[in-house]
Amino acid sequence: MDTRPIGIFDSGLGGLTAVKALTQAAPWESFVYLGDTKNAPYGDRTREQIQALSRRNVRFLRGRGVKALLVACNTSTANAMDVMRAEAGDLPVVGVIEPAAAAAVSVTGSGRIGVLATAATVASGAYVQAVRRLARQATVTAVPCPRLVPLVESGRTDIADPELAEAVRTYCAPLLAAGVDTVVLGCTHYPIIRQVIRQALGADIALIDSGAASVGSLLKELEDRDALGDRSKDGRRQYICSGGAERFAALGSAFLGRDIRPDTVRAAL
Ligand code: DGL
């Protein structure tokens, strides 16, 4: 047993979709969540910038005495995994892309998989490589969606928001044209606007939540190391953001569907 917290990070609020899955699957686990809201979006940055920010996030969480790291950010996973593993030393580092690719491969019937992701994730080719490693015949249509994270971070997630609906329709059009039967929400912000994406894609296409997919891998890794927490107690929850703490608590509560107590949020970095 290991009751130290898990370190989780994202460029902002999107990684809370992984937190939601973690608290449902393993409510006993403690965690420290870092949202780098001041530097979001990561998806429009260069690989070098993403690596520098990701390395700093790992160093920061390592300094908080965590037992493992969940990189709840596709953009960091796609562009900085080696750098983060080097910084993490002996701590296990679990990313979102391999678990999401594995979930997509297990769900698809036609082998035609779509990915919606940030520009930097699509440019890295990480999803194409991860899917092809598991299913050589599969085809991947990956669409960069640069307008989505800024809309979500500004709290614009309503299905009735015409600008959001138009952006989502535009990004989904190439996936419909390619005839995909499965779409990976390859950015942890996108499950927050799942209904808008569902509306654009229709009812028959399977949607994969990359943050949720990664939680199974994380818990398996902890179990293999005999490092799960104390199941008889609720875990401790702590949130740290690099921008305004009040705003993080308010928007984050809406995204999580559960109150983030303002006294558990601290601005740092
Ligand atoms: N939520 C992140 C991801 O999964 C980062 C989005 C961004 O900051 O551009 O890619």
mmCIF file with all atom_site columns, N, CA and C in Angstrom, residues 185-210:
data_model
loop_
_atom_site.group_PDB
_atom_site.id
_atom_site.type_symbol
_atom_site.label_atom_id
_atom_site.label_alt_id
_atom_site.label_comp_id
_atom_site.label_asym_id
_atom_site.label_entity_id
_atom_site.label_seq_id
_atom_site.pdbx_PDB_ins_code
_atom_site.Cartn_x
_atom_site.Cartn_y
_atom_site.Cartn_z
_atom_site.occupancy
_atom_site.B_iso_or_equiv
_atom_site.pdbx_formal_charge
_atom_site.auth_seq_id
_atom_site.auth_comp_id
_atom_site.auth_asym_id
_atom_site.auth_atom_id
_atom_site.pdbx_PDB_model_num
ATOM 1  N N  . LEU A 1 185 ? -11.530 11.247 -28.585 1.00 0.00 ? 185 LEU A N  1
ATOM 2  C CA . LEU A 1 185 ? -11.484 12.635 -28.128 1.00 0.00 ? 185 LEU A CA 1
ATOM 3  C C  . LEU A 1 185 ? -10.054 12.812 -27.610 1.00 0.00 ? 185 LEU A C  1
ATOM 4  N N  . GLY A 1 186 ? -9.167  13.161 -28.559 1.00 0.00 ? 186 GLY A N  1
ATOM 5  C CA . GLY A 1 186 ? -7.735  13.138 -28.289 1.00 0.00 ? 186 GLY A CA 1
ATOM 6  C C  . GLY A 1 186 ? -7.209  14.387 -27.637 1.00 0.00 ? 186 GLY A C  1
ATOM 7  N N  . CYS A 1 187 ? -8.045  15.022 -26.863 1.00 0.00 ? 187 CYS A N  1
ATOM 8  C CA . CYS A 1 187 ? -7.665  16.153 -26.009 1.00 0.00 ? 187 CYS A CA 1
ATOM 9  C C  . CYS A 1 187 ? -8.581  16.042 -24.805 1.00 0.00 ? 187 CYS A C  1
ATOM 10 N N  . THR A 1 188 ? -8.014  16.151 -23.613 1.00 0.00 ? 188 THR A N  1
ATOM 11 C CA . THR A 1 188 ? -8.823  15.904 -22.416 1.00 0.00 ? 188 THR A CA 1
ATOM 12 C C  . THR A 1 188 ? -9.874  16.986 -22.178 1.00 0.00 ? 188 THR A C  1
ATOM 13 N N  . HIS A 1 189 ? -9.784  18.087 -22.907 1.00 0.00 ? 189 HIS A N  1
ATOM 14 C CA . HIS A 1 189 ? -10.846 19.098 -22.801 1.00 0.00 ? 189 HIS A CA 1
ATOM 15 C C  . HIS A 1 189 ? -12.132 18.659 -23.511 1.00 0.00 ? 189 HIS A C  1
ATOM 16 N N  . TYR A 1 190 ? -12.041 17.782 -24.489 1.00 0.00 ? 190 TYR A N  1
ATOM 17 C CA . TYR A 1 190 ? -13.195 17.548 -25.361 1.00 0.00 ? 190 TYR A CA 1
ATOM 18 C C  . TYR A 1 190 ? -14.364 16.784 -24.722 1.00 0.00 ? 190 TYR A C  1
ATOM 19 N N  . PRO A 1 191 ? -14.142 15.900 -23.762 1.00 0.00 ? 191 PRO A N  1
ATOM 20 C CA . PRO A 1 191 ? -15.316 15.266 -23.138 1.00 0.00 ? 191 PRO A CA 1
ATOM 21 C C  . PRO A 1 191 ? -16.261 16.290 -22.486 1.00 0.00 ? 191 PRO A C  1
ATOM 22 N N  . ILE A 1 192 ? -15.728 17.458 -22.166 1.00 0.00 ? 192 ILE A N  1
ATOM 23 C CA . ILE A 1 192 ? -16.573 18.504 -21.573 1.00 0.00 ? 192 ILE A CA 1
ATOM 24 C C  . ILE A 1 192 ? -17.617 18.977 -22.604 1.00 0.00 ? 192 ILE A C  1
ATOM 25 N N  . ILE A 1 193 ? -17.277 18.902 -23.891 1.00 0.00 ? 193 ILE A N  1
ATOM 26 C CA . ILE A 1 193 ? -18.227 19.291 -24.947 1.00 0.00 ? 193 ILE A CA 1
ATOM 27 C C  . ILE A 1 193 ? -18.683 18.056 -25.743 1.00 0.00 ? 193 ILE A C  1
ATOM 28 N N  . ARG A 1 194 ? -18.737 16.951 -25.040 1.00 0.00 ? 194 ARG A N  1
ATOM 29 C CA . ARG A 1 194 ? -19.110 15.673 -25.672 1.00 0.00 ? 194 ARG A CA 1
ATOM 30 C C  . ARG A 1 194 ? -20.460 15.766 -26.401 1.00 0.00 ? 194 ARG A C  1
ATOM 31 N N  . GLN A 1 195 ? -21.436 16.449 -25.781 1.00 0.00 ? 195 GLN A N  1
ATOM 32 C CA . GLN A 1 195 ? -22.775 16.509 -26.397 1.00 0.00 ? 195 GLN A CA 1
ATOM 33 C C  . GLN A 1 195 ? -22.729 17.246 -27.730 1.00 0.00 ? 195 GLN A C  1
ATOM 34 N N  . VAL A 1 196 ? -21.892 18.274 -27.804 1.00 0.00 ? 196 VAL A N  1
ATOM 35 C CA . VAL A 1 196 ? -21.778 19.055 -29.042 1.00 0.00 ? 196 VAL A CA 1
ATOM 36 C C  . VAL A 1 196 ? -21.139 18.173 -30.125 1.00 0.00 ? 196 VAL A C  1
ATOM 37 N N  . ILE A 1 197 ? -20.125 17.404 -29.732 1.00 0.00 ? 197 ILE A N  1
ATOM 38 C CA . ILE A 1 197 ? -19.445 16.503 -30.676 1.00 0.00 ? 197 ILE A CA 1
ATOM 39 C C  . ILE A 1 197 ? -20.397 15.376 -31.094 1.00 0.00 ? 197 ILE A C  1
ATOM 40 N N  . ARG A 1 198 ? -21.123 14.866 -30.124 1.00 0.00 ? 198 ARG A N  1
ATOM 41 C CA . ARG A 1 198 ? -22.103 13.803 -30.409 1.00 0.00 ? 198 ARG A CA 1
ATOM 42 C C  . ARG A 1 198 ? -23.131 14.300 -31.422 1.00 0.00 ? 198 ARG A C  1
ATOM 43 N N  . GLN A 1 199 ? -23.586 15.531 -31.230 1.00 0.00 ? 199 GLN A N  1
ATOM 44 C CA . GLN A 1 199 ? -24.587 16.101 -32.144 1.00 0.00 ? 199 GLN A CA 1
ATOM 45 C C  . GLN A 1 199 ? -24.030 16.190 -33.573 1.00 0.00 ? 199 GLN A C  1
ATOM 46 N N  . ALA A 1 200 ? -22.758 16.567 -33.692 1.00 0.00 ? 200 ALA A N  1
ATOM 47 C CA . ALA A 1 200 ? -22.163 16.715 -35.029 1.00 0.00 ? 200 ALA A CA 1
ATOM 48 C C  . ALA A 1 200 ? -21.891 15.357 -35.693 1.00 0.00 ? 200 ALA A C  1
ATOM 49 N N  . LEU A 1 201 ? -21.565 14.339 -34.891 1.00 0.00 ? 201 LEU A N  1
ATOM 50 C CA . LEU A 1 201 ? -21.184 13.043 -35.468 1.00 0.00 ? 201 LEU A CA 1
ATOM 51 C C  . LEU A 1 201 ? -22.354 12.072 -35.608 1.00 0.00 ? 201 LEU A C  1
ATOM 52 N N  . GLY A 1 202 ? -23.439 12.343 -34.885 1.00 0.00 ? 202 GLY A N  1
ATOM 53 C CA . GLY A 1 202 ? -24.569 11.409 -34.904 1.00 0.00 ? 202 GLY A CA 1
ATOM 54 C C  . GLY A 1 202 ? -24.408 10.333 -33.842 1.00 0.00 ? 202 GLY A C  1
ATOM 55 N N  . ALA A 1 203 ? -25.422 9.491  -33.733 1.00 0.00 ? 203 ALA A N  1
ATOM 56 C CA . ALA A 1 203 ? -25.504 8.564  -32.591 1.00 0.00 ? 203 ALA A CA 1
ATOM 57 C C  . ALA A 1 203 ? -24.662 7.302  -32.759 1.00 0.00 ? 203 ALA A C  1
ATOM 58 N N  . ASP A 1 204 ? -24.249 6.985  -33.992 1.00 0.00 ? 204 ASP A N  1
ATOM 59 C CA . ASP A 1 204 ? -23.690 5.651  -34.223 1.00 0.00 ? 204 ASP A CA 1
ATOM 60 C C  . ASP A 1 204 ? -22.171 5.532  -34.074 1.00 0.00 ? 204 ASP A C  1
ATOM 61 N N  . ILE A 1 205 ? -21.499 6.658  -33.956 1.00 0.00 ? 205 ILE A N  1
ATOM 62 C CA . ILE A 1 205 ? -20.028 6.605  -33.879 1.00 0.00 ? 205 ILE A CA 1
ATOM 63 C C  . ILE A 1 205 ? -19.605 6.507  -32.405 1.00 0.00 ? 205 ILE A C  1
ATOM 64 N N  . ALA A 1 206 ? -18.716 5.566  -32.105 1.00 0.00 ? 206 ALA A N  1
ATOM 65 C CA . ALA A 1 206 ? -18.248 5.411  -30.718 1.00 0.00 ? 206 ALA A CA 1
ATOM 66 C C  . ALA A 1 206 ? -17.271 6.532  -30.372 1.00 0.00 ? 206 ALA A C  1
ATOM 67 N N  . LEU A 1 207 ? -17.405 7.094  -29.185 1.00 0.00 ? 207 LEU A N  1
ATOM 68 C CA . LEU A 1 207 ? -16.494 8.159  -28.729 1.00 0.00 ? 207 LEU A CA 1
ATOM 69 C C  . LEU A 1 207 ? -15.609 7.620  -27.614 1.00 0.00 ? 207 LEU A C  1
ATOM 70 N N  . ILE A 1 208 ? -14.306 7.857  -27.727 1.00 0.00 ? 208 ILE A N  1
ATOM 71 C CA . ILE A 1 208 ? -13.343 7.392  -26.715 1.00 0.00 ? 208 ILE A CA 1
ATOM 72 C C  . ILE A 1 208 ? -12.826 8.603  -25.937 1.00 0.00 ? 208 ILE A C  1
ATOM 73 N N  . ASP A 1 209 ? -12.950 8.535  -24.615 1.00 0.00 ? 209 ASP A N  1
ATOM 74 C CA . ASP A 1 209 ? -12.493 9.611  -23.729 1.00 0.00 ? 209 ASP A CA 1
ATOM 75 C C  . ASP A 1 209 ? -11.053 9.263  -23.309 1.00 0.00 ? 209 ASP A C  1
ATOM 76 N N  . SER A 1 210 ? -10.083 10.061 -23.770 1.00 0.00 ? 210 SER A N  1
ATOM 77 C CA . SER A 1 210 ? -8.673  9.682  -23.546 1.00 0.00 ? 210 SER A CA 1
ATOM 78 C C  . SER A 1 210 ? -8.292  9.723  -22.060 1.00 0.00 ? 210 SER A C  1
#
